[in-house]
Structure formats: structure tokens, C-alpha cells
Amino acid sequence: MKRLDTTIDTESDGFRQRSEEYQVLLDQLGEKLDWALGGGGEKMVKRHHERGKILVRDRIDLLVDSGTAFMELTPLAGYGLYENELPAAGIVTGVGTVRGTSCMIIANDSTVKGGSFYRETIKKHIRAQEIAFENRLPVLYLVDCGGANLNQMEEVFYDESHFGGTFHRQCRMSAQGIPQLAIVFGECTAGGAYIPALCDEFIMVEGQASIHLGSSQIVKAAISETVDRMELGGAEMHSLISGVSDHLAPNEASAIGRLRDMVEALNYQQPYSFERKPTVEPLYDIDELPGIVGTDLRRPFDPREVIARLVDGSEFHEFKPAWGDTLVCGFAHLEGFPVGIVANNGVLFAEACLKGAHFIELCDQRGIPLVFLQNTTGFMVGKEAERNGIAKHSAKLVYAMSNTHVPRYTVIIGSSYGAGNYGMSGRGFRPRFLFMWPNARFGGMNPDIGSAVLMDLRRGSISREAGTEASDAEYEAKMRKMFEEKSDPYFCTARLFDDGIIDPRDTRRILGLCIALGFTRPEIPSHRPVYRM
């Protein structure tokens, strides 16, 4: 393959300035991650330790194989919500290797609101289950929860995407032969009791763990029976009398060791679908990405400079390089895996849409995973664009992308607005993973256009009296601020619109981990035609 050349002068004043400005974003990201890692705060952490319990991320460290990576997902879920009292949404999810098997780990943090399930907790839990289902990963539940947050009943109980949806997914994964194992570390009440009960096999920790469909308080209110938590559903009772539990462990460390043995006993096959080549480092330093991209989204950059720092040997076989140049498409290897890359190089015109659709079909036919690098304000608008058929041609890109059988992975490296987000495998189109860089912006419309549109609607409204120039300016400023806030990456990740904000310099490693999981996907249908656009 042809090696990409670079035109970046890393000694220039502009590069240095962009690097320094981006470092501010990375420092802010680090501060916010410290908030997530702090759990429920010093007081709750101390009480947790006094009870002889291990912190949630320390449990995960003991569970995964030594020297292997744990890829934590959406650690900033809940950021800025509930007066910042729900770090990581009270649950840690991510992919780790246990006895050589890639597993999804879903672990409650009982230092945060007692491990109760808030709206964002459930959404994060379900997202982890979806990733496990798509990639056929065994799921390991580290249970230490107080069930659903009853103060949010309308947001956690009734709907298919609420707490009951987590149990439905457990049943469906079991039907597909995806193993599910659990440890119960502490209290596990009401709906939370079904997490271990629906697993194939689970362990309870002696003297700490309990499972009951109704807590002591519920039992007293319902049938006037007085019973303490351990007598009602403690680990000893469920292991020796009811038979609900499969194993009784004397302490948390022993339980974690036993779970590792259970994973090994699964004899679970994770077959590779392609041949992986030896990994070759890019020719150019990935640490240069912040200085290339910068923080000013109005300043364009060549996506090939990003690609050259992500792919093996900086080798890239570009598809249709002289046509539809606002979209860069091509074949490469990343961490030894074959990939097709689709990267924005500006507004999406009709030609770019047709080129992208054609390229996506080629990747689908050849069984090559797709990586989308988003940096676009959307599809082209205007009279000429409409006459050139932008509506039907953009629909072709959306259609081709939506119907791929190969895994798709998306990274928002700049702007991601409007239908451009859709055509480039946005969250609504269910890529296997979607990450954002700290400089990224993600929303229905950029602040300039969005505020201008709403101002025009305001001026044309017949239901309001004419405003003064000052009031109109105040309204426009308010709308601009609203669009800016709602496209901010932390606003998005707090609500789980992505799988996490990542340092650009970690992108190659993270994509490599994600693509490796995609090797376990079902085989794609044979004889898929390519319709030239």
C-alpha cells in the first residue's frame, strides 16, 4: 500500500500553539475523570472499607488477567447531573480479559447512592449488555446494589428501556448461548435480585451478601413479619438452605478468584474471523494529533494527517482520491486488523455521498470492518445541492451504512452535526462503539445556524408581539448558549450519547481493542452484490 506523506511542521508556532490549547482540554478531561474515580466520596469510601469491602475498580483489577487492559466505558456518565453526586452513574462497565477470555464486566459501585439504579445507571447497564450481545462476550456481573431508585419511578420502571429491560436482555443473551456469571458482594434487593438469579452460575460472599425480592422493610409492611436481612436472604441461607446461590465464598478476594475459575471452566470459544497481520507502528507520532486538530473547529484539517498517525505503517490505499474529495475513504490495517476508513474532509456533497456508499458496500462484501472519523457540519444545502439530488444521494449513504453486516466503529474527532452524524454512523445507527475527542461537538445543529434558524422563526411568528432589538439579541444569545451547551462533549457523555471521551493519543490502542472484540461476530452472508453508484 502507498504510505501517506505529512505536511505538518511540528516546529511551527501554529502547531505549538494548537498543542498547548489542546493540552488545556486534556487537563480538564483528567480532572473530570478524577471525579468519576472518586466514587461516592471520602466518607462513603471509608465506610465501605470499614465493612471489609473492596472498592469496585479494585475488584475489577483483581478479576482481570494481570498485565492486560481493562477498557472502561463512559466513566463520565452522570457528570453535571444530580448536583454531581452520581459519579460514573454509580456503575462501572467495560471489557477485560479473564483467564484469556474477553468479557464484559458490569459492576455496581455501592459507595454511590448505595448502588441504586438511576436513569443513567440503567442506560449504562443496558449499553454494556448490548455490546456484549453484539460481540458475543460473556458477561460478569459484580453485584452490590440497592435496586431501582424509587424516586425516579417513571424513568426506571415502566418502559422497555428501564430496569426490566436489563433482565429481558439477560434472558435473550442466555438463549443465544452467551454465558453470564455473577458475584453478589452486598445487598441485592427487589429487582436487583434478578441480576444474579438470571445468571448461569453465581457466588455469594459470606457475612456480606444477601438476596431478597422484598427487603426486611417490605416484608414487615406486606405481611407484618419481622426478619433481619441475613435471616431473610443471606449468603449462608441461600447457599445451604434455598439453593438459590451456587457457591459460598468466605471473602471478596476468594469470590473473585472463584469467578476467574468459573470463566476458565466455560470453555468458551471466541473464533477469529480474519487473519491478523503483525502490528506495525505508524511512521508518524500519534502524540502529534492534538497539534494537528487543535481546538478551533472552524479551522479545517486534512483527515489523512489523522489517518497517518493511526494506521499500521501509515499505509493507506485511498479509494477514488480524485473524486468526492470532501470524504476520504480507503483501506488500511490498524493494530494488524484490516479496516476500511471513512473520514470527513468537509461538508458532504452528493459526490461524496455516492463515493461513501460505494466504498461501504465494498467493505461489506469483503468482510472488512469500518472505522468512521467524523468531522462535518452535515450534508450540503441550497438550491444547487437540492437540484443535484442531495436528498436521494445522502439517503444512499445512510442506507449503505445502515445495512452493513461488518462491525462499525465511530470516533467524533471534530464537528458532528445534523444528518451528517447519521450518514457517518452516528449513535442512532448503532455502531459497535462510538467515542468522542475532547474538542468534539455533537448535536442537531451547530450554534451559529441553530440560533439563526430560531431567530427567523421568532421573527416570523404570528403568535407573538414584535420584540425590541435588545430583546431579540438577548433571545439569540440564549439560543446560541443552549446549542453550545447541548453539543458539548461532557453534556453528551453524561447522558451516554457515546461510549466515552478519549484522549486522541489513545485512539489507535482503543480502536484496536474494540476491533479485536468484533472478530467474534457472526459470518456475513455470501454473494452480496456491489451496486455501483
XYZ file of C-alpha atoms in Angstrom:
533
model
C 0.000 0.000 0.000
C 1.013 3.606 -0.513
C 2.446 5.359 2.512
C 0.860 8.648 3.462
C 3.061 11.733 3.481
C 2.708 14.501 6.056
C 2.876 18.246 5.570
C 2.784 19.054 9.287
C 5.591 21.242 10.584
C 5.819 20.292 14.244
C 8.298 23.111 14.877
C 5.949 25.877 13.713
C 4.423 28.406 16.087
C 0.914 27.423 14.967
C 1.468 23.746 15.791
C 2.906 24.591 19.214
C 0.003 26.908 19.988
C -2.589 24.319 18.982
C -0.819 21.685 21.102
C -0.838 23.987 24.144
C -4.510 24.863 23.672
C -5.416 21.205 23.335
C -3.466 20.360 26.491
C -5.937 22.543 28.408
C -8.741 20.265 27.175
C -6.787 17.168 28.198
C -6.157 18.603 31.669
C -9.881 19.271 32.041
C -10.623 15.699 30.960
C -8.188 14.414 33.592
C -9.882 16.438 36.336
C -13.299 15.104 35.398
C -12.037 11.518 35.304
C -10.665 12.004 38.839
C -14.231 12.911 39.887
C -15.509 9.655 38.369
C -12.791 7.564 40.012
C -13.541 9.101 43.421
C -16.795 7.181 43.779
C -19.168 8.353 46.478
C -16.542 10.447 48.231
C -14.177 10.073 51.173
C -16.846 9.369 53.798
C -18.563 6.618 51.798
C -15.262 5.053 50.720
C -14.124 4.912 54.354
C -17.361 3.229 55.450
C -17.007 0.763 52.555
C -13.514 -0.201 53.747
C -14.658 -0.437 57.394
C -17.132 -3.083 56.303
C -14.255 -5.122 54.885
C -15.280 -4.467 51.307
C -13.078 -3.815 48.278
C -13.732 -0.779 46.049
C -15.357 -1.536 42.719
C -12.381 -0.784 40.446
C -10.066 -2.707 42.786
C -12.392 -5.688 42.427
C -12.068 -5.404 38.659
C -8.271 -5.171 38.932
C -8.265 -8.459 40.858
C -10.614 -10.063 38.336
C -8.878 -9.306 35.032
C -5.679 -11.030 33.954
C -2.509 -9.375 35.215
C -0.855 -7.145 32.604
C -3.961 -6.863 30.419
C -6.035 -3.768 29.756
C -9.487 -3.008 31.135
C -11.331 -0.707 28.745
C -13.763 1.254 30.913
C -16.792 2.695 29.127
C -18.496 6.065 29.763
C -16.732 6.830 33.065
C -18.218 10.347 32.935
C -21.841 9.193 32.793
C -23.820 11.363 35.194
C -21.341 14.246 35.059
C -23.078 17.533 35.881
C -26.331 15.781 36.830
C -27.856 15.376 40.327
C -25.553 18.108 41.654
C -22.610 15.921 40.596
C -23.467 13.264 43.184
C -23.680 10.325 40.766
C -20.063 9.629 39.672
C -19.901 7.222 36.705
C -23.686 6.820 37.166
C -22.937 4.518 40.118
C -21.793 1.638 37.922
C -18.540 0.628 36.218
C -18.739 -1.153 32.880
C -16.075 -2.227 30.439
C -14.254 -5.021 28.646
C -11.463 -7.026 30.238
C -9.662 -10.333 29.759
C -10.298 -13.038 32.349
C -8.339 -16.288 32.017
C -7.707 -15.446 28.384
C -11.372 -14.770 27.554
C -12.638 -11.296 26.626
C -15.567 -10.475 28.930
C -17.974 -7.630 29.569
C -17.825 -6.596 33.226
C -20.785 -4.785 34.845
C -20.014 -3.737 38.415
C -22.113 -1.697 40.859
C -20.406 0.963 42.964
C -22.210 0.832 46.313
C -20.363 3.943 47.545
C -22.527 5.928 45.115
C -26.129 6.137 46.356
C -25.870 2.580 47.701
C -25.505 1.257 44.171
C -29.094 2.252 43.336
C -30.147 2.328 39.687
C -30.863 5.818 38.381
C -31.976 6.549 34.813
C -28.361 6.879 33.654
C -27.304 3.769 35.598
C -29.844 1.663 33.740
C -28.904 3.166 30.387
C -25.237 2.388 31.037
C -26.062 -1.146 32.183
C -28.152 -1.784 29.054
C -25.475 -0.333 26.770
C -22.934 -2.768 28.245
C -25.332 -5.660 27.648
C -25.845 -4.559 24.036
C -22.090 -4.531 23.430
C -21.815 -7.990 24.982
C -24.666 -9.290 22.829
C -23.232 -7.900 19.569
C -19.723 -9.166 20.257
C -20.796 -12.396 21.990
C -18.887 -11.576 25.172
C -19.534 -13.471 28.404
C -20.964 -11.057 30.995
C -19.619 -10.917 34.538
C -21.854 -9.055 36.998
C -20.255 -7.761 40.214
C -23.444 -7.069 42.137
C -23.635 -4.669 45.071
C -26.839 -2.706 44.578
C -29.955 -1.472 46.267
C -32.240 -1.905 43.255
C -34.078 0.823 41.388
C -34.207 4.405 42.671
C -37.849 4.646 43.723
C -37.850 8.438 43.449
C -37.442 8.068 39.669
C -40.196 5.508 39.158
C -41.384 6.938 35.823
C -37.813 6.861 34.481
C -36.628 3.495 35.800
C -39.572 1.096 35.990
C -42.229 1.187 33.276
C -40.646 1.187 29.838
C -38.722 -1.341 27.740
C -35.561 0.714 28.223
C -35.991 0.748 32.012
C -34.892 -1.727 34.711
C -36.970 -4.610 33.365
C -35.175 -4.263 30.045
C -31.923 -5.361 31.683
C -33.490 -8.673 32.708
C -35.057 -9.167 29.271
C -31.585 -8.798 27.757
C -30.146 -11.309 30.212
C -32.762 -13.856 29.137
C -32.142 -13.173 25.437
C -28.364 -13.489 25.829
C -28.815 -16.794 27.636
C -30.977 -18.030 24.757
C -28.116 -17.129 22.390
C -25.627 -19.160 24.411
C -23.761 -16.152 25.863
C -22.535 -17.071 29.368
C -23.466 -14.878 32.340
C -21.848 -15.218 35.754
C -22.032 -13.121 38.917
C -20.712 -12.405 42.388
C -23.040 -10.866 44.972
C -20.921 -8.720 47.298
C -23.572 -6.920 49.318
C -27.268 -6.250 49.413
C -29.213 -7.263 46.334
C -32.874 -6.458 46.761
C -36.132 -6.292 44.780
C -35.447 -6.112 41.034
C -31.722 -6.250 41.716
C -32.185 -9.831 42.924
C -32.887 -10.921 39.362
C -29.402 -9.935 38.175
C -27.761 -12.981 39.818
C -30.911 -15.121 39.673
C -30.927 -14.915 35.862
C -27.224 -15.793 35.583
C -25.937 -19.259 34.703
C -23.981 -19.509 37.930
C -23.144 -17.153 40.797
C -21.273 -16.735 44.066
C -22.286 -15.051 47.324
C -19.859 -13.595 49.883
C -20.356 -14.953 53.397
C -21.425 -12.421 56.024
C -21.944 -9.621 53.461
C -24.166 -10.719 50.588
C -27.926 -11.014 50.642
C -30.641 -11.566 48.049
C -34.335 -10.970 48.628
C -37.242 -9.983 46.412
C -38.591 -7.917 49.284
C -36.385 -6.223 51.880
C -36.985 -6.515 55.616
C -38.968 -3.275 55.454
C -41.130 -4.565 52.587
C -41.752 -7.877 54.377
C -42.870 -6.057 57.511
C -45.170 -3.742 55.565
C -46.609 -6.541 53.412
C -47.106 -9.431 55.854
C -46.189 -7.957 59.276
C -43.235 -10.321 59.616
C -40.094 -9.081 61.378
C -36.883 -10.574 59.996
C -33.332 -9.273 59.576
C -31.538 -9.062 56.254
C -29.279 -12.099 56.682
C -32.013 -14.355 58.047
C -34.245 -13.293 55.167
C -31.786 -13.810 52.331
C -28.182 -14.005 53.499
C -25.421 -15.852 51.677
C -25.435 -18.787 54.106
C -29.194 -19.281 53.842
C -29.229 -19.152 50.041
C -26.179 -21.433 49.731
C -27.142 -24.019 52.363
C -30.961 -23.952 52.500
C -32.709 -22.394 49.469
C -30.100 -23.415 46.881
C -30.501 -20.063 45.147
C -26.736 -19.447 45.302
C -24.293 -21.864 43.659
C -21.182 -21.005 45.683
C -20.383 -19.564 49.120
C -17.098 -17.637 49.384
C -15.528 -16.646 52.732
C -14.441 -13.213 51.487
C -14.391 -10.972 48.420
C -10.906 -11.954 47.217
C -11.852 -15.636 47.363
C -15.080 -14.929 45.440
C -13.177 -13.104 42.704
C -10.693 -15.992 42.416
C -13.572 -18.430 42.095
C -15.197 -16.307 39.384
C -11.939 -16.440 37.427
C -12.043 -20.230 37.690
C -15.658 -20.246 36.505
C -14.708 -18.254 33.396
C -11.932 -20.742 32.617
C -14.385 -23.615 33.019
C -16.711 -22.104 30.404
C -14.506 -23.444 27.600
C -15.956 -20.558 25.589
C -14.660 -20.220 22.041
C -14.101 -16.759 20.552
C -13.063 -17.568 16.965
C -11.311 -15.018 14.796
C -12.967 -14.099 11.517
C -9.953 -12.661 9.716
C -6.231 -13.209 9.625
C -4.425 -10.631 11.736
C -1.166 -9.278 10.388
C 1.829 -8.381 12.552
C 1.352 -4.924 14.053
C 3.457 -2.109 12.605
C 3.650 1.283 14.308
C 2.648 4.360 12.236
C 5.506 6.312 10.657
C 4.352 9.475 12.405
C 3.972 10.157 16.116
C 0.408 9.796 17.451
C 1.292 12.412 20.100
C 1.133 14.995 17.271
C -2.653 14.623 16.910
C -3.613 17.419 19.358
C -1.393 19.900 17.496
C -2.865 18.839 14.149
C -6.510 19.059 15.193
C -6.413 21.977 17.635
C -9.427 23.351 19.473
C -10.896 25.677 16.826
C -13.499 23.688 14.890
C -13.711 26.443 12.259
C -10.144 25.630 11.197
C -10.100 22.700 8.716
C -7.520 19.921 8.854
C -6.728 17.097 6.441
C -8.079 13.796 7.851
C -5.223 11.985 6.104
C -2.905 13.526 8.707
C -5.007 11.822 11.400
C -5.151 8.535 9.485
C -1.360 8.585 9.001
C -0.950 8.535 12.797
C -3.497 5.777 13.426
C -2.878 3.052 10.844
C -0.098 0.485 10.587
C 2.969 1.789 8.808
C 0.946 4.892 7.809
C -0.085 2.840 4.746
C -3.410 3.766 3.176
C -4.932 2.606 -0.114
C -7.263 5.503 -0.882
C -10.465 4.868 -2.839
C -11.449 7.411 -5.543
C -8.925 10.007 -4.267
C -9.688 12.475 -7.087
C -13.496 12.448 -6.797
C -15.882 13.420 -3.997
C -12.938 14.819 -2.055
C -14.954 16.030 0.949
C -14.999 12.396 2.038
C -11.787 10.377 2.343
C -12.201 6.615 2.006
C -9.618 3.859 1.907
C -8.230 0.550 3.111
C -5.590 0.096 5.819
C -4.582 -2.080 8.759
C -4.898 -0.964 12.363
C -3.119 -2.963 15.085
C -2.850 -5.727 12.475
C -6.575 -5.764 11.644
C -7.902 -4.867 8.178
C -10.128 -1.773 8.236
C -11.994 0.465 5.831
C -11.790 4.119 6.879
C -14.425 6.747 6.075
C -13.309 10.232 7.164
C -14.904 13.638 6.678
C -12.962 16.325 4.850
C -15.677 18.980 4.970
C -19.345 19.276 4.033
C -20.827 16.190 2.387
C -21.755 16.863 -1.260
C -23.668 14.449 -3.498
C -20.441 13.069 -4.986
C -19.035 12.332 -1.526
C -22.230 10.506 -0.564
C -22.082 8.279 -3.655
C -18.404 7.582 -3.116
C -19.017 6.679 0.530
C -21.916 4.362 -0.293
C -19.849 2.556 -2.948
C -16.882 2.158 -0.601
C -19.034 0.902 2.292
C -20.509 -1.777 0.023
C -17.011 -2.897 -0.959
C -16.036 -3.283 2.701
C -19.244 -5.158 3.458
C -18.699 -7.595 0.583
C -15.085 -8.202 1.627
C -15.873 -8.566 5.329
C -13.720 -5.599 6.350
C -14.727 -3.630 9.496
C -15.431 0.082 9.037
C -13.976 2.989 11.011
C -15.753 6.353 10.698
C -13.875 9.540 11.641
C -16.470 12.295 11.957
C -15.731 15.982 11.381
C -18.589 17.543 9.447
C -21.260 20.189 9.692
C -23.540 17.911 7.665
C -24.790 17.455 4.113
C -24.656 20.346 1.660
C -27.761 22.553 1.489
C -29.018 25.106 -1.029
C -30.739 25.256 -4.408
C -27.881 23.749 -6.398
C -27.373 20.930 -3.905
C -31.073 20.044 -3.997
C -31.097 20.073 -7.803
C -28.124 17.734 -7.741
C -30.172 15.317 -5.650
C -28.508 15.653 -2.271
C -31.607 14.197 -0.567
C -31.561 10.938 -2.517
C -27.759 10.635 -2.625
C -27.355 11.233 1.111
C -30.075 8.616 1.643
C -27.927 6.136 -0.312
C -25.038 6.718 2.076
C -27.339 6.246 5.071
C -28.851 3.109 3.522
C -25.482 1.512 2.670
C -24.100 2.262 6.136
C -27.228 1.025 7.957
C -27.264 -2.360 6.224
C -23.653 -3.397 6.655
C -23.016 -6.771 8.257
C -19.467 -5.888 9.233
C -18.793 -4.115 12.543
C -18.665 -0.305 12.504
C -16.650 1.890 14.865
C -17.060 5.661 15.105
C -14.849 8.400 16.538
C -16.018 12.018 16.560
C -12.785 13.957 16.046
C -14.330 17.370 15.368
C -17.832 18.559 14.464
C -20.724 16.139 14.133
C -23.916 17.981 13.320
C -27.314 17.122 11.900
C -27.812 14.395 9.325
C -24.061 14.321 8.734
C -23.823 12.500 12.069
C -26.355 9.987 10.763
C -24.638 9.298 7.446
C -21.311 8.839 9.228
C -22.555 6.035 11.507
C -23.828 8.130 14.411
C -25.155 6.683 17.648
C -28.669 6.285 16.231
C -27.268 3.758 13.720
C -25.722 1.547 16.378
C -22.006 1.365 15.673
C -20.279 -1.219 17.845
C -18.567 1.647 19.705
C -18.656 5.442 19.467
C -16.066 7.671 21.141
C -15.502 11.434 21.193
C -12.372 13.559 21.456
C -12.394 16.435 23.996
C -12.576 19.029 21.193
C -15.577 17.360 19.562
C -19.053 18.826 19.259
C -22.139 16.672 18.664
C -25.649 17.964 18.065
C -28.607 18.516 15.787
C -27.275 21.841 14.505
C -24.216 23.984 15.095
C -24.779 27.035 17.350
C -24.428 29.637 14.540
C -27.024 28.044 12.273
C -29.311 26.800 15.047
C -29.645 30.196 16.726
C -30.155 31.912 13.354
C -32.941 29.476 12.429
C -34.755 30.021 15.717
C -34.416 33.789 15.338
C -36.042 33.642 11.884
C -38.876 31.542 13.302
C -39.292 34.015 16.152
C -39.471 36.972 13.795
C -41.984 35.213 11.565
C -44.244 34.001 14.346
C -47.762 35.437 14.252
C -48.408 34.389 17.863
C -46.091 36.972 19.421
C -45.879 40.704 19.511
C -42.908 42.344 17.819
C -39.889 42.386 20.109
C -37.335 45.110 20.584
C -33.867 44.855 19.115
C -32.481 44.294 22.612
C -34.927 41.500 23.420
C -34.191 39.785 20.098
C -30.467 39.954 20.773
C -30.999 38.525 24.243
C -33.092 35.684 22.814
C -30.491 34.902 20.147
C -27.708 34.820 22.751
C -29.792 32.494 24.905
C -30.410 30.128 21.980
C -26.749 30.140 20.995
C -25.763 29.252 24.552
C -28.318 26.435 24.568
C -26.902 24.920 21.355
C -23.341 25.279 22.644
C -24.154 23.576 25.939
C -26.075 20.719 24.341
C -23.346 19.948 21.804
C -20.595 19.954 24.451
C -18.901 16.523 24.737
C -19.445 16.383 28.514
C -23.152 17.097 28.125
C -23.296 14.191 25.664
C -21.226 11.681 27.620
C -23.080 12.433 30.878
C -26.250 11.225 29.135
C -24.494 8.256 27.485
C -24.743 9.504 23.909
C -21.270 8.000 23.398
C -19.086 5.268 24.919
C -16.643 7.745 26.410
C -14.458 10.784 25.780
C -10.934 9.647 24.942
C -7.524 11.267 24.576
C -6.729 11.394 20.812
C -3.382 9.764 21.590
C -5.220 6.669 22.907
C -7.372 6.278 19.784
C -5.249 3.690 17.976
C -4.998 1.470 21.060
C -8.707 1.743 21.906
C -9.824 1.047 18.337
C -7.517 -1.960 18.276
C -9.167 -3.359 21.414
C -12.653 -2.762 20.002
C -11.900 -4.302 16.600
C -10.411 -7.364 18.290
C -13.784 -7.929 20.004
C -15.531 -7.661 16.626
C -13.664 -10.726 15.434
C -16.264 -12.805 17.234
C -19.113 -11.519 15.032
C -21.350 -13.942 13.061
C -20.316 -14.680 9.499
C -21.668 -12.237 6.901
C -23.900 -13.579 4.101
C -22.064 -14.658 0.964
C -22.651 -13.292 -2.548
C -23.513 -9.758 -1.549
C -23.514 -7.615 -4.714
C -21.952 -4.173 -5.006
C -24.216 -1.639 -6.703
C -22.036 0.976 -8.326
C -23.418 4.444 -7.658
